[in-house]
mmCIF file of C-alpha atoms and ligand atoms in Angstrom:
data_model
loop_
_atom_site.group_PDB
_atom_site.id
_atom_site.type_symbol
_atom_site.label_atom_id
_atom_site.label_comp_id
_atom_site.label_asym_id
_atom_site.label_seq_id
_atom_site.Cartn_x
_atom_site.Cartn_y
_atom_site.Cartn_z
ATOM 1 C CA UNK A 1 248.694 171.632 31.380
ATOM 2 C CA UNK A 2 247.300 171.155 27.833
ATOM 3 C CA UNK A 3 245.951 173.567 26.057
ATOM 4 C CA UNK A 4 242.104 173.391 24.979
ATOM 5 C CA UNK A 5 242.438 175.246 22.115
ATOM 6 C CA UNK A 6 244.486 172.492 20.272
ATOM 7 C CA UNK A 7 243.186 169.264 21.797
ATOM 8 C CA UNK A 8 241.736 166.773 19.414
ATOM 9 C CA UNK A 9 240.686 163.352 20.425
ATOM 10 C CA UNK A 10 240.218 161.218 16.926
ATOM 11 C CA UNK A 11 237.747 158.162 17.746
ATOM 12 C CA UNK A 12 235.767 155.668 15.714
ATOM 13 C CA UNK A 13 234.231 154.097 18.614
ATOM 14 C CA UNK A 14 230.428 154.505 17.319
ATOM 15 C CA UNK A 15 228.572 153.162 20.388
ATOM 16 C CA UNK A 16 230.129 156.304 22.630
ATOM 17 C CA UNK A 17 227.850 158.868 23.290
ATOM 18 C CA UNK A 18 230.948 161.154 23.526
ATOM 19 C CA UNK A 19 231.430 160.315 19.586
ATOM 20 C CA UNK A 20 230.424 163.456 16.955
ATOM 21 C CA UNK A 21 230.221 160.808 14.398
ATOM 22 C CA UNK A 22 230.574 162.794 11.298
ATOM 23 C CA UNK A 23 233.438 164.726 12.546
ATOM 24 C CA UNK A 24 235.153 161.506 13.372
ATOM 25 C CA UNK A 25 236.019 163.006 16.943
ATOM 26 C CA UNK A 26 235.207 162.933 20.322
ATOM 27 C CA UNK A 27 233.481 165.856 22.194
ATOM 28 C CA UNK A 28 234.831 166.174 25.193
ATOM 29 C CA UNK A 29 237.977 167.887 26.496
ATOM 30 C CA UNK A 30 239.871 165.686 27.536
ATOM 31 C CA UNK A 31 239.657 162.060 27.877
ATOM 32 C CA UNK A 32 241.178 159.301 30.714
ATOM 33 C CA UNK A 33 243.086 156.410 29.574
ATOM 34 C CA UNK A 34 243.900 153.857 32.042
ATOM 35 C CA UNK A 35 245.382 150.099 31.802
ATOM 36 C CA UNK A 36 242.844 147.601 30.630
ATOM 37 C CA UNK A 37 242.801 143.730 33.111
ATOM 38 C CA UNK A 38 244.297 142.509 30.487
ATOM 39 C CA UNK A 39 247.313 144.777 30.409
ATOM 40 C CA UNK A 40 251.018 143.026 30.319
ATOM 41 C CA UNK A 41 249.737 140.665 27.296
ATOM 42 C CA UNK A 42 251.964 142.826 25.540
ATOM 43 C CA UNK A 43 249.057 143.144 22.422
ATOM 44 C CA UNK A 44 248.645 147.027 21.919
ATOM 45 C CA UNK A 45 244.168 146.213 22.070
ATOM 46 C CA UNK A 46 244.924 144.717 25.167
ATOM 47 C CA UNK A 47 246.575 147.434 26.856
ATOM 48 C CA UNK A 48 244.332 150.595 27.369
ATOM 49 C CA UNK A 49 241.302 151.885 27.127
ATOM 50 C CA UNK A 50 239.317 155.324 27.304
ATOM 51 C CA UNK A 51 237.462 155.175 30.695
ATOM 52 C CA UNK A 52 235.781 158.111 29.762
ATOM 53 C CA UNK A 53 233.334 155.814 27.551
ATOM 54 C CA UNK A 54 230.207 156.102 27.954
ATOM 55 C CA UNK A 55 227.531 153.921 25.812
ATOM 56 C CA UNK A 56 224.705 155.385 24.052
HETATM 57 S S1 SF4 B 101 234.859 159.144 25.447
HETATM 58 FE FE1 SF4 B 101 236.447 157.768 24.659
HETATM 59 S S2 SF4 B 101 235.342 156.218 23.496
HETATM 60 FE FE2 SF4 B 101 233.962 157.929 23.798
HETATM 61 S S3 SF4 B 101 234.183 159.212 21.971
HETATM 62 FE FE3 SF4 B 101 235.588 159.983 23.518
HETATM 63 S S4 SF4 B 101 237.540 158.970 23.094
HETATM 64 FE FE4 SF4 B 101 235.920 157.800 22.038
#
């Protein structure tokens, strides 16, 4: 279990809705990160992704 009080998910991806821009964060909780189709390329952008996006 993780604890709330000392989560912080850093994120520059400006089209997210979850995305407090100024702060530089996002808002929610806790995020999901899964395996992107390209996964096994074995380049780190290829890898995962945060399927809690969610576009403005
Ligand atoms: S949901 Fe994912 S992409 Fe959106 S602000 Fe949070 S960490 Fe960034």
């Amino acid at each position: 279990m993780h604890d709330p009080k000392n989560q912080c998910i850093h994120c520059s991806v400006e089209s997210c809705r979850h995305l407090k821009q100024e702060q530089g964060v996002c808002g929610l909780d806790s995020i999901q990160v899964a395996p992107t189709p390209m996964a096994y390329s074995g380049d780190p952008a290829d890898e995962s992704m945060c399927q809690s996006y969610d576009c403005k």
